[in-house]
CSV table of C-alpha atoms and ligand atoms in Angstrom, one decimal:
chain,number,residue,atom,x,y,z
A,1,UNK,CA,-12.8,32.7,-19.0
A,2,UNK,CA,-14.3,31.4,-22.4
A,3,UNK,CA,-13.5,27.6,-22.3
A,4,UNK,CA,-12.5,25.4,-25.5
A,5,UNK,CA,-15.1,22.7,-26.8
A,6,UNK,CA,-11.6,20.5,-26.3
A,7,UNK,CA,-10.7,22.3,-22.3
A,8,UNK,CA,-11.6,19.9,-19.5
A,9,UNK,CA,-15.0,21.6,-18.2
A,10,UNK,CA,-15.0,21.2,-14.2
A,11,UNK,CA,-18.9,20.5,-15.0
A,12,UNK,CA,-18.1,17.5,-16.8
A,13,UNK,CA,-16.0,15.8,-15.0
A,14,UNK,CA,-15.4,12.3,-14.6
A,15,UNK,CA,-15.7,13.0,-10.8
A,16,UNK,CA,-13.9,11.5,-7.9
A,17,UNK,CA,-13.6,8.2,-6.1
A,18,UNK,CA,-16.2,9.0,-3.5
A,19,UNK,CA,-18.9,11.0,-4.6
A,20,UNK,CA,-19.0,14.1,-3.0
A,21,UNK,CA,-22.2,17.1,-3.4
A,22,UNK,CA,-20.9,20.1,-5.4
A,23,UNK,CA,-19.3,23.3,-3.4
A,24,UNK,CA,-21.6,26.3,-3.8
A,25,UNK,CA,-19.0,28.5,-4.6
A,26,UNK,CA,-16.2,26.6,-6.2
A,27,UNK,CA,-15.7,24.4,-9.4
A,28,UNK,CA,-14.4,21.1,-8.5
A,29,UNK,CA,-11.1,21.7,-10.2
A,30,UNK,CA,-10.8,24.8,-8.0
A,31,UNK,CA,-11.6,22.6,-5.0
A,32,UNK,CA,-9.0,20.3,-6.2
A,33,UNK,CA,-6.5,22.8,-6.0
A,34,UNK,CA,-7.6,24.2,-2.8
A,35,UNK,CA,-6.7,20.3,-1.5
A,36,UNK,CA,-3.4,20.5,-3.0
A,37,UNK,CA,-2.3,23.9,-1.5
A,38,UNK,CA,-3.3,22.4,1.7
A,39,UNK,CA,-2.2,19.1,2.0
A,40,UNK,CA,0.9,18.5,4.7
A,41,UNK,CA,2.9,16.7,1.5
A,42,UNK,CA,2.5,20.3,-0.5
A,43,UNK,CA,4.3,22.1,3.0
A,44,UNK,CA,6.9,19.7,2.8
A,45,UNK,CA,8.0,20.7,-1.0
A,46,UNK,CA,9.9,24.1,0.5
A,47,UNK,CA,12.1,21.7,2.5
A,48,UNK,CA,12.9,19.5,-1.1
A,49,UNK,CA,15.9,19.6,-3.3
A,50,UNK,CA,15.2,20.5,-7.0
A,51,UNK,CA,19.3,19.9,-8.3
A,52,UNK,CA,20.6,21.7,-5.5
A,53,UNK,CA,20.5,20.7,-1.8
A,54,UNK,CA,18.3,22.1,0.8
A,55,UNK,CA,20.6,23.6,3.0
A,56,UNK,CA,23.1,24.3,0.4
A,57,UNK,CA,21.8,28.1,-0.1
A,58,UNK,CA,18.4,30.5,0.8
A,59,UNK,CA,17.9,31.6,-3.1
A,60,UNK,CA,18.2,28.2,-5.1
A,61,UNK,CA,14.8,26.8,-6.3
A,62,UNK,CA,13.3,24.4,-4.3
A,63,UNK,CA,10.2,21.5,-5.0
A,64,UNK,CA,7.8,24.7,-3.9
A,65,UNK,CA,9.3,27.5,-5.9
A,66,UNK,CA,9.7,25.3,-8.6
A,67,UNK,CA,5.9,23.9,-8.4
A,68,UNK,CA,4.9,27.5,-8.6
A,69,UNK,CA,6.5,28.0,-11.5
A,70,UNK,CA,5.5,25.7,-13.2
A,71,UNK,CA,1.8,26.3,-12.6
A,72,UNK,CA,2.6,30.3,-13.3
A,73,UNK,CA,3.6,29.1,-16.6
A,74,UNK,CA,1.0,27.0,-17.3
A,75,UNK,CA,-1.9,29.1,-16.1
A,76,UNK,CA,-0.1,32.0,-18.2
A,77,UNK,CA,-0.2,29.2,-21.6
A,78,UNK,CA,-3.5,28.2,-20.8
A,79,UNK,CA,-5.5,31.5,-20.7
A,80,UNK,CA,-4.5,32.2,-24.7
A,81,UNK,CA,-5.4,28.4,-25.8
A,82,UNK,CA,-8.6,28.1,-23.6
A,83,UNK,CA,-8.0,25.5,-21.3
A,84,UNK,CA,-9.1,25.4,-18.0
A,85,UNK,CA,-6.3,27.4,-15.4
A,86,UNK,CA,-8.1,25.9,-12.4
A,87,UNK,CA,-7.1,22.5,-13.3
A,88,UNK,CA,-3.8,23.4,-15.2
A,89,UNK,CA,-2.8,24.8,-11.6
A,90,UNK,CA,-4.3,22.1,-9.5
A,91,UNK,CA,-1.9,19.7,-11.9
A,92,UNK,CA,1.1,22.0,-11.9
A,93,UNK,CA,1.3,22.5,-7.8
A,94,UNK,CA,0.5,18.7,-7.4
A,95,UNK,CA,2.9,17.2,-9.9
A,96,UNK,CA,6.5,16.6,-7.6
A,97,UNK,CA,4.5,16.2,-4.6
A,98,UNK,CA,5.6,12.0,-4.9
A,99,UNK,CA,9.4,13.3,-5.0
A,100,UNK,CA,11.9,12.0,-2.3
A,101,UNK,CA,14.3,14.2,-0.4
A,102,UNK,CA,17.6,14.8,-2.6
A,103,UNK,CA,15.9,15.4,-5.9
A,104,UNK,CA,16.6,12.7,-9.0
A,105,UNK,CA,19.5,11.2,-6.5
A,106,UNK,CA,17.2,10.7,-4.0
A,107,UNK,CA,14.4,8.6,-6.2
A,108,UNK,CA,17.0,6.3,-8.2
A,109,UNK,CA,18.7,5.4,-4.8
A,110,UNK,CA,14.7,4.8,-3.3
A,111,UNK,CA,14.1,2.8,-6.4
A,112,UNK,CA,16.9,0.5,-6.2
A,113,UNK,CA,16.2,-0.1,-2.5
A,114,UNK,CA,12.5,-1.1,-3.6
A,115,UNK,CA,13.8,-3.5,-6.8
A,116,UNK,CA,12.2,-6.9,-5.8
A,117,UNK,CA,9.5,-4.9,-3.9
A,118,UNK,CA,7.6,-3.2,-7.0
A,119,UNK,CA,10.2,-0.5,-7.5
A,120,UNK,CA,9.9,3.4,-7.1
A,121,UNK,CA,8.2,5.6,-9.4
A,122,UNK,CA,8.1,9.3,-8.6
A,123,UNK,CA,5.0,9.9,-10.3
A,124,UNK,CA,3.1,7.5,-9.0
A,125,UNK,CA,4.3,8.3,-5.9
A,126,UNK,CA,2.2,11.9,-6.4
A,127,UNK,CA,-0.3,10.0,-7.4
A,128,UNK,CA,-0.8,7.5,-3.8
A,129,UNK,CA,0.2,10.7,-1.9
A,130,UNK,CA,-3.2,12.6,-3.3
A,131,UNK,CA,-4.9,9.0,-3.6
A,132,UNK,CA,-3.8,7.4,-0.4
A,133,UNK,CA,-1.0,9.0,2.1
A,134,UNK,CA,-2.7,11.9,2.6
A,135,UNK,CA,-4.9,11.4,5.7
A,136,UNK,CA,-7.1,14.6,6.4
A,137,UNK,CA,-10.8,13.5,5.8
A,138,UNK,CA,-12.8,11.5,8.3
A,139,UNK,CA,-14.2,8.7,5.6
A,140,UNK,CA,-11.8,8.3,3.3
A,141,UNK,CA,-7.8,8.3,3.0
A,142,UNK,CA,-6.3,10.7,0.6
A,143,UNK,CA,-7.8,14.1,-0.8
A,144,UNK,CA,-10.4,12.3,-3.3
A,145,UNK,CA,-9.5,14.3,-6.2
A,146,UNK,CA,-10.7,14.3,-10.1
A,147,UNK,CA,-10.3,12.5,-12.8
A,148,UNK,CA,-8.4,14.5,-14.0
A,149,UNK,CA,-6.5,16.5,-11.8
A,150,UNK,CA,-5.6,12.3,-10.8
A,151,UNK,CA,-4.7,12.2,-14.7
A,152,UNK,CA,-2.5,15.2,-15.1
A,153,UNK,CA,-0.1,14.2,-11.8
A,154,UNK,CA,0.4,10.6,-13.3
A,155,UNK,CA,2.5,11.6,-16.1
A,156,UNK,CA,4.6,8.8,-16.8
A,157,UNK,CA,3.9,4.9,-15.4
A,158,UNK,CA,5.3,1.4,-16.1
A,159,UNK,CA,3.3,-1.5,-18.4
A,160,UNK,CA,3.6,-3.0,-15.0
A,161,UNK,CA,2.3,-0.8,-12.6
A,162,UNK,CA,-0.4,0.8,-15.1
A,163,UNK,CA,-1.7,-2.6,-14.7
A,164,UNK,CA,-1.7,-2.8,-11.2
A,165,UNK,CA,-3.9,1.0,-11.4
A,166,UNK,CA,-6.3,-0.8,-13.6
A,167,UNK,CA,-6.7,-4.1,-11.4
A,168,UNK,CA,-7.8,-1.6,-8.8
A,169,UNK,CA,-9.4,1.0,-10.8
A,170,UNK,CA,-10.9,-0.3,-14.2
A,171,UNK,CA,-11.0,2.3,-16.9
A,172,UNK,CA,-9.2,4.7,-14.4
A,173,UNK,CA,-5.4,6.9,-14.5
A,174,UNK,CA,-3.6,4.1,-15.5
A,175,UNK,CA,-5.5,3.0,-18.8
A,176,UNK,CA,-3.7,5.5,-20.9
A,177,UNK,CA,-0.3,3.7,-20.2
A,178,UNK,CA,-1.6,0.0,-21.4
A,179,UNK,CA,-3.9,2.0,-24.9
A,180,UNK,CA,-0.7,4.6,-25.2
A,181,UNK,CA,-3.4,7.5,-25.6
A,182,UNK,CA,-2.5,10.7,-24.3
A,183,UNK,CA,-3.9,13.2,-21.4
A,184,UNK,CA,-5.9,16.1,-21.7
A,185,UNK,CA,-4.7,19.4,-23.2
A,186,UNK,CA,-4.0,20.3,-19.4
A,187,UNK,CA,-2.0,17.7,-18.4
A,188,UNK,CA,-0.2,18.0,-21.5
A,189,UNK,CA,0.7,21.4,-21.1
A,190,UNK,CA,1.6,20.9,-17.4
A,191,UNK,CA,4.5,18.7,-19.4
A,192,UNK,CA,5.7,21.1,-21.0
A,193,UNK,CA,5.5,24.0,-18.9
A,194,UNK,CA,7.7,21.5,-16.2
A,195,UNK,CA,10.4,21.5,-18.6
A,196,UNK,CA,10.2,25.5,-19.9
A,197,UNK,CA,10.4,26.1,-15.9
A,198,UNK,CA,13.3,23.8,-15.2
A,199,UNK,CA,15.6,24.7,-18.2
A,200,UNK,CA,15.6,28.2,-17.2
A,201,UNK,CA,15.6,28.2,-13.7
A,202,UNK,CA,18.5,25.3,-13.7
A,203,UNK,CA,20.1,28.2,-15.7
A,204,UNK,CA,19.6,30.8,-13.1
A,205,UNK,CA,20.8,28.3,-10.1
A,206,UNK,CA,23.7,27.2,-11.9
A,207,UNK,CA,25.1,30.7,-12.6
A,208,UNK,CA,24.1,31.6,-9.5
A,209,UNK,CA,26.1,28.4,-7.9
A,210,UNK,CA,28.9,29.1,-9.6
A,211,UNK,CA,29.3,25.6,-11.4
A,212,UNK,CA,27.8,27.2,-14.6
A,213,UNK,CA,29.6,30.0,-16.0
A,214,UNK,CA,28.2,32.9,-19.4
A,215,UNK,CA,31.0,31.6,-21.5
A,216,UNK,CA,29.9,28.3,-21.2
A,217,UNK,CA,26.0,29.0,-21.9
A,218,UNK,CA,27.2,31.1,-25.1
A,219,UNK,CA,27.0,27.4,-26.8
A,220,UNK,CA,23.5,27.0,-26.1
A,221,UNK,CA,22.2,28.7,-29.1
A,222,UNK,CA,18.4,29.2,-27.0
A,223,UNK,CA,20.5,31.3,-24.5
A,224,UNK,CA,22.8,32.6,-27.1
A,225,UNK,CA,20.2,34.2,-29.1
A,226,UNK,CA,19.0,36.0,-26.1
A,227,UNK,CA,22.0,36.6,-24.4
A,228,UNK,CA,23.6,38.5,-28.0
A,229,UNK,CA,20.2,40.6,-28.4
A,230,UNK,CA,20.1,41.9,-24.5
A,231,UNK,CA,24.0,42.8,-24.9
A,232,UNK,CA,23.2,44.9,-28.4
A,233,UNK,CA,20.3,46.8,-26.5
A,234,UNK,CA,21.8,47.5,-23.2
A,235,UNK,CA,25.4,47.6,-24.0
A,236,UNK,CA,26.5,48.9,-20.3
A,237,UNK,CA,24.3,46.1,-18.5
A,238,UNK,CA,26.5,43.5,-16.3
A,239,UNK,CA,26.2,40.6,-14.0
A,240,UNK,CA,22.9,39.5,-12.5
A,241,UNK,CA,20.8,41.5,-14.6
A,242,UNK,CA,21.8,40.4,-17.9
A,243,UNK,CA,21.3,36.5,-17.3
A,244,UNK,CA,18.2,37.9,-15.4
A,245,UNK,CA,16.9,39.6,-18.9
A,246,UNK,CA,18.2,36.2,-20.8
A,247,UNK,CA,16.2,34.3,-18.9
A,248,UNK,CA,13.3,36.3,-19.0
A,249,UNK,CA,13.4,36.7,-22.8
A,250,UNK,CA,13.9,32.6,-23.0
A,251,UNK,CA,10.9,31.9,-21.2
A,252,UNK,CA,8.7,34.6,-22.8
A,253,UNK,CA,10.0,33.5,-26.5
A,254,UNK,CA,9.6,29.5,-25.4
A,255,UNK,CA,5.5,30.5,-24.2
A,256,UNK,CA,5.0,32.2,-26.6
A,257,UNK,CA,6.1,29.3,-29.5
A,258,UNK,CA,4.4,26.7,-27.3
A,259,UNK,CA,1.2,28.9,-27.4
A,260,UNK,CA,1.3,29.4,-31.6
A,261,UNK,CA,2.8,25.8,-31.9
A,262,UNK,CA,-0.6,24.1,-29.9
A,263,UNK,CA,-2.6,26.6,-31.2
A,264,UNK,CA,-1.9,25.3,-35.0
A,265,UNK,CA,-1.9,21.6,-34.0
A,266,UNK,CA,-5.5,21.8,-32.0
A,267,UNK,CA,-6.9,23.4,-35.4
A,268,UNK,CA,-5.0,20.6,-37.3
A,269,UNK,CA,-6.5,18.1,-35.0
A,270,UNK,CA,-9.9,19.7,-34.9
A,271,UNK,CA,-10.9,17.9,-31.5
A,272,UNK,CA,-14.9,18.1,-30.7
A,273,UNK,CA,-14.0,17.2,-26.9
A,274,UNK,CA,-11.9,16.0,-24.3
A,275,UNK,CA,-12.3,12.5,-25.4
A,276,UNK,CA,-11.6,13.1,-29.2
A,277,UNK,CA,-8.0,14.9,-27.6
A,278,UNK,CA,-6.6,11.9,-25.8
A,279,UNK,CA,-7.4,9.7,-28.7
A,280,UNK,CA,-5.2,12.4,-31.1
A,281,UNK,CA,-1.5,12.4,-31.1
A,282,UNK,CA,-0.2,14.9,-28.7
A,283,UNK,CA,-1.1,18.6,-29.4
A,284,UNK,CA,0.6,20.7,-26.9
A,285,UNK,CA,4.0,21.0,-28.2
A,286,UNK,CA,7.0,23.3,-29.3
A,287,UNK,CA,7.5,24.0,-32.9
A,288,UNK,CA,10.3,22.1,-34.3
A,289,UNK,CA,12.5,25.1,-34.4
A,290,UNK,CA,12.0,25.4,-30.6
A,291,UNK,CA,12.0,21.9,-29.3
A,292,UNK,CA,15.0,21.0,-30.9
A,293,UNK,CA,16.5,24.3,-28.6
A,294,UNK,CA,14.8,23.3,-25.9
A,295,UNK,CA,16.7,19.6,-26.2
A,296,UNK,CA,20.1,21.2,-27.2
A,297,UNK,CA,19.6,23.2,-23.4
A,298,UNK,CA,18.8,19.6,-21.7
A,299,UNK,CA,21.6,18.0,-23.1
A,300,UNK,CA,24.1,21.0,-22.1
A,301,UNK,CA,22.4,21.6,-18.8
A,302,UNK,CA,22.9,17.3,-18.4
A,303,UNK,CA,26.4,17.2,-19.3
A,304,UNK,CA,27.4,20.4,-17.4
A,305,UNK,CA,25.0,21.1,-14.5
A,306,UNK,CA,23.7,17.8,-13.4
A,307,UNK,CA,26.5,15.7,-13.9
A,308,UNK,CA,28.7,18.3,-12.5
A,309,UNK,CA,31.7,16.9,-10.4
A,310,UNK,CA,30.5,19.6,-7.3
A,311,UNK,CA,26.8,17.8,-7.7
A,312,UNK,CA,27.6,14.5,-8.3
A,313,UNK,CA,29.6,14.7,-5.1
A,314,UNK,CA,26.3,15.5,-3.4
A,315,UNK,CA,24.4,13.5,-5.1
A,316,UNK,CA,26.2,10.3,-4.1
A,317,UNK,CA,26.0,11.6,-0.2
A,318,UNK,CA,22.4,11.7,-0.7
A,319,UNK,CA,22.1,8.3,-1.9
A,320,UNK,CA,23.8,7.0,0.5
A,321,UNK,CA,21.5,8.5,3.2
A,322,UNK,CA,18.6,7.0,1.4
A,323,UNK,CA,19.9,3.4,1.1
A,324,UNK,CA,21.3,3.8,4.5
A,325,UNK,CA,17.6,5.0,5.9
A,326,UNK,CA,15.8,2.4,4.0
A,327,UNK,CA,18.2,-0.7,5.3
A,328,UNK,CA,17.6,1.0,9.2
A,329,UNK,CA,14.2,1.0,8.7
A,330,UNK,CA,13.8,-2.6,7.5
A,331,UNK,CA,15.8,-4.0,9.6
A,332,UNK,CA,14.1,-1.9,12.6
A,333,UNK,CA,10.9,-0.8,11.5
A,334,UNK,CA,9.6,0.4,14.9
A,335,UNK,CA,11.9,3.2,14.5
A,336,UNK,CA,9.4,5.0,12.5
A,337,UNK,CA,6.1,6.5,13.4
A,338,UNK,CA,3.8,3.6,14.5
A,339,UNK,CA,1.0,3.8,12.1
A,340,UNK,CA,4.4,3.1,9.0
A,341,UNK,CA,5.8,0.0,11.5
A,342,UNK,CA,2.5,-1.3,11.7
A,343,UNK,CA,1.9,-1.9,7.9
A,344,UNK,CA,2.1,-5.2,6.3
A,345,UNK,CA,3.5,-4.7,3.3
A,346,UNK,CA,6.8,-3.1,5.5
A,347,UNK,CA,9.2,-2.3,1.9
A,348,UNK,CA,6.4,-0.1,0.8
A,349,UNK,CA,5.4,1.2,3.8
A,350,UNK,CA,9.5,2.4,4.5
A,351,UNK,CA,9.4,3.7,0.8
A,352,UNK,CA,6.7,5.9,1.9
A,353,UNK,CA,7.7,7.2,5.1
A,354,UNK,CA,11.5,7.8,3.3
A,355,UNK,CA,9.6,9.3,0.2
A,356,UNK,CA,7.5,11.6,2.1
A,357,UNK,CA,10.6,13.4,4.2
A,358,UNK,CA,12.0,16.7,3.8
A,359,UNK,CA,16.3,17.0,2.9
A,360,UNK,CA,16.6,17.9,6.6
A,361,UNK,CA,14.5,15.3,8.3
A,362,UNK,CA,16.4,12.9,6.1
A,363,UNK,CA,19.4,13.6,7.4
A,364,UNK,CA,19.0,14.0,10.9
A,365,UNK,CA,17.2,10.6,11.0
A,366,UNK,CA,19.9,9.0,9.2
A,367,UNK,CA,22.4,10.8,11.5
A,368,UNK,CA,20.6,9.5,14.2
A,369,UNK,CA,20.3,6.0,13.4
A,370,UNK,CA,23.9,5.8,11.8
A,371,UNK,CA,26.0,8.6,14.0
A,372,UNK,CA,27.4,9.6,10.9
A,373,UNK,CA,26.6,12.8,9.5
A,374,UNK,CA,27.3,12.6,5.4
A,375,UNK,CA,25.1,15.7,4.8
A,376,UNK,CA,27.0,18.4,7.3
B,1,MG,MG1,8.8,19.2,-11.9
C-alpha cells in the first residue's frame, strides 16, 4: 500500500496514553482495530437501532451492519487517495460505538436526562467507551488506543466539553474543537463515508419498510438520475432489484466524486504532512455538484423517513423508556450492576450503564422496573 506524505503513517504516531512496546507483526493502527473488533461495546452494536428498531425486522441495518459499511466505504476511498485503510477502518468500526439503544431518539431523550449533569454527547460517548468503559486490560481502563484512531471517533464536541478533554489531556482529542482545525484525511473521510453509507442504506430500509415508496424517491434527483438510467438499460427489471441497482449506482457515482473531488483539493492544498492537513481547510469533500445531492437526499430522507408518523411513533416509545430507565436508576441505583451503583458521580455513571445497553436489554429492564411494556 504506497502511503501519502499527508496519510497518517502507523510509524509516526502520536502514540497512546500508556506506552506500550510495538507488536512484531502488526502496525499500531492495525492493533487499534483489532481492539475495536473485540471490545464487548463493538458486540453490542448488532443488538442497536440505526432509524429502525431492533426487533422491528431481521434485514434492516443495524449499529454493526451499518459500522461495516461505513468502514467498507472508507477503506474502498482510501486505497485510491493513499491514506492509511488500517486506521480509516479502525475509525469507521469505532465511530457509533458511544450510541444509546433507540438510535437518535434514544441520545436526545439520554441528553435531556443528563442536562444539569454535563449533558450527553454521542461522540464523546465513543470516545470514554475506547478511553474509559471498556475494562479488558489488567493496568489500565479502556483499550489505550492512538492518537488518532482517538481523533477520528471524536468527530464532533462541545466548547465546553473540549475543554474539559484538554484539562485532562493537554494538547490531546479535544484541542481541535477550542483552535477549530480539522482531523486527519482519515477521520475526515470516515465523515463522509458515514453519511454516503447512511443516505443509501436509509433508502434501502425505508423501501424495504414500506414507509418510503419509488414514486416518492423520483424527487430526489441523486436517486432519480440513477433510477431513470437503470430503467432505460434494463427495461423488464422490477421490484427489489431495481432500487438494489439504484442504490448501487448512487454509491459507486457518490465514491467515485468524493475520490476526484479530495483528490483535486489535497493537490490544491499541497499538504507536506499530517500536521500541515489539520491546519488546512477540510480536503475530503464532494464536489459541489454532488454535495448539494447528497443534502437534497438528507433533507427528503428527514422530512419523509425520519420524521415519518410510523417512526416518530417509535421514537417517542423509546424515549420514554430511556427517561423512564434513567429516573429508576437514580432514584434506585443499586438496581444496576454494582461496580455503576458504586460510582460517585451517580448521573454519569446511569448515563453510562443506559448508554452502553442493547434495544432489547433496554426494554426488558425498563419492563422490569416499570411493569409496563412500551416496546412489545
Ligand atoms: Mg454512523
Amino acid at each position: 500500500m504506497g502511503l501519502a506524505r499527508y496519510a497518517c503513517d502507523p510509524a509516526q504516531s502520536r502514540g497512546r496514553r500508556w506506552p506500550e512496546a510495538p507488536a512484531p507483526t502488526r502496525t499500531e493502527f492495525q492493533r487499534d482495530r483489532d481492539r475495536i473488533v473485540h471490545s464487548t461495546a463493538f458486540r453490542r452494536l448488532v443488538y442497536k437501532t440505526q432509524v429502525f428498531l431492533n426487533h422491528e425486522g431481521d434485514l434492516f441495518r443495524t449499529r454493526l451492519t451499518h459500522s461495516l459499511e461505513v468502514a467498507q466505504l472508507a477503506r474502498s476511498i482510501a486505497r485510491s487517495v493513499d491514506l492509511n485503510e488500517d486506521l480509516v477502518e479502525a475509525i469507521a468500526l469505532a465511530h457509533d460505538l458511544g450510541h444509546t439503544p433507540f438510535g437518535h431518539a434514544g441520545q436526545d431523550a439520554l441528553h435531556d436526562c443528563m442536562q444539569g449533569h454535563g449533558g450527553f454527547e454521542h461522540n464523546l460517548q465513543s470516545l470514554r467507551v475506547v478511553d474509559k468503559l471498556e475494562e479488558r486490560y489488567p493496568r489500565h481502563d479502556g483499550l489505550n488506543l492512538t492518537f488518532e484512531t482517538r481523533e477520528g471517533i471524536l468527530k464532533h464536541c462541545s466548547r465546553a466539553n473540549a475543554e474539559k478533554l484538554e484539562a485532562q489531556e493537554p494538547g490531546g482529542v479535544g484541542r481541535r474543537f477550542i483552535e477549530r482545525t480539522q482531523p486527519s484525511l482519515e477521520a475526515q473521510l470516515c465523515n463522509l463515508a458515514d453519511e454516503i453509507a447512511y443516505n443509501a442504506h436509509d433508502i434501502d430500509d425505508g423501501v424495504r419498510s414500506g414507509l418510503l415508496t419509488m414514486e416518492q424517491l423520483g424527487a430526489v434527483p441523486l436517486f432519480e438520475q440513477f433510477h431513470r438510467a437503470v430503467l432505460a438499460e434494463y427495461p423488464q427489471l422490477r421490484g427489489r432489484r431495481v432500487l438494489f441497482e439504484t442504490i448501487r449506482r448512487m454509491l459507486s457515482a457518490q465514491v467515485y466524486d468524493v475520490i476526484d473531488a479530495t483528490r483535486a483539493a489535497v493537490e490544491r492544498a499541497d499538504p507536506a504532512d499530517v500536521d500541515a492537513v489539520r491546519a488546512a481547510p477540510p480536503l475530503v469533500n464532494f464536489s459541489d455538484a454532488m454535495g448539494a445531492m447528497s443534502k437534497a437526499l438528507k433533507h427528503f430522507l428527514l422530512h419523509n423517513l425520519y420524521r415519518h408518523s410510523q417512526v416518530m411513533e417509535v421514537t417517542g416509545h423509546a424515549q420514554e423508556v430511556v427517561r423512564e430507565l434513567f429516573a429508576a436508576y437514580m432514584a434506585h441505583p443499586k438496581e444496576m450492576p454494582a461496580d455503576f451503583a458504586a460510582c460517585a458521580n451517580i448521573a454519569r455513571s446511569v448515563a453510562d450503564y443506559i448508554a452502553g445497553m442493547t434495544d432489547r436489554f433496554a426494554a426488558r429492564e425498563h419492563a422490569r422496573l416499570t411493569g409496563r411494556n412500551l416496546l412489545a
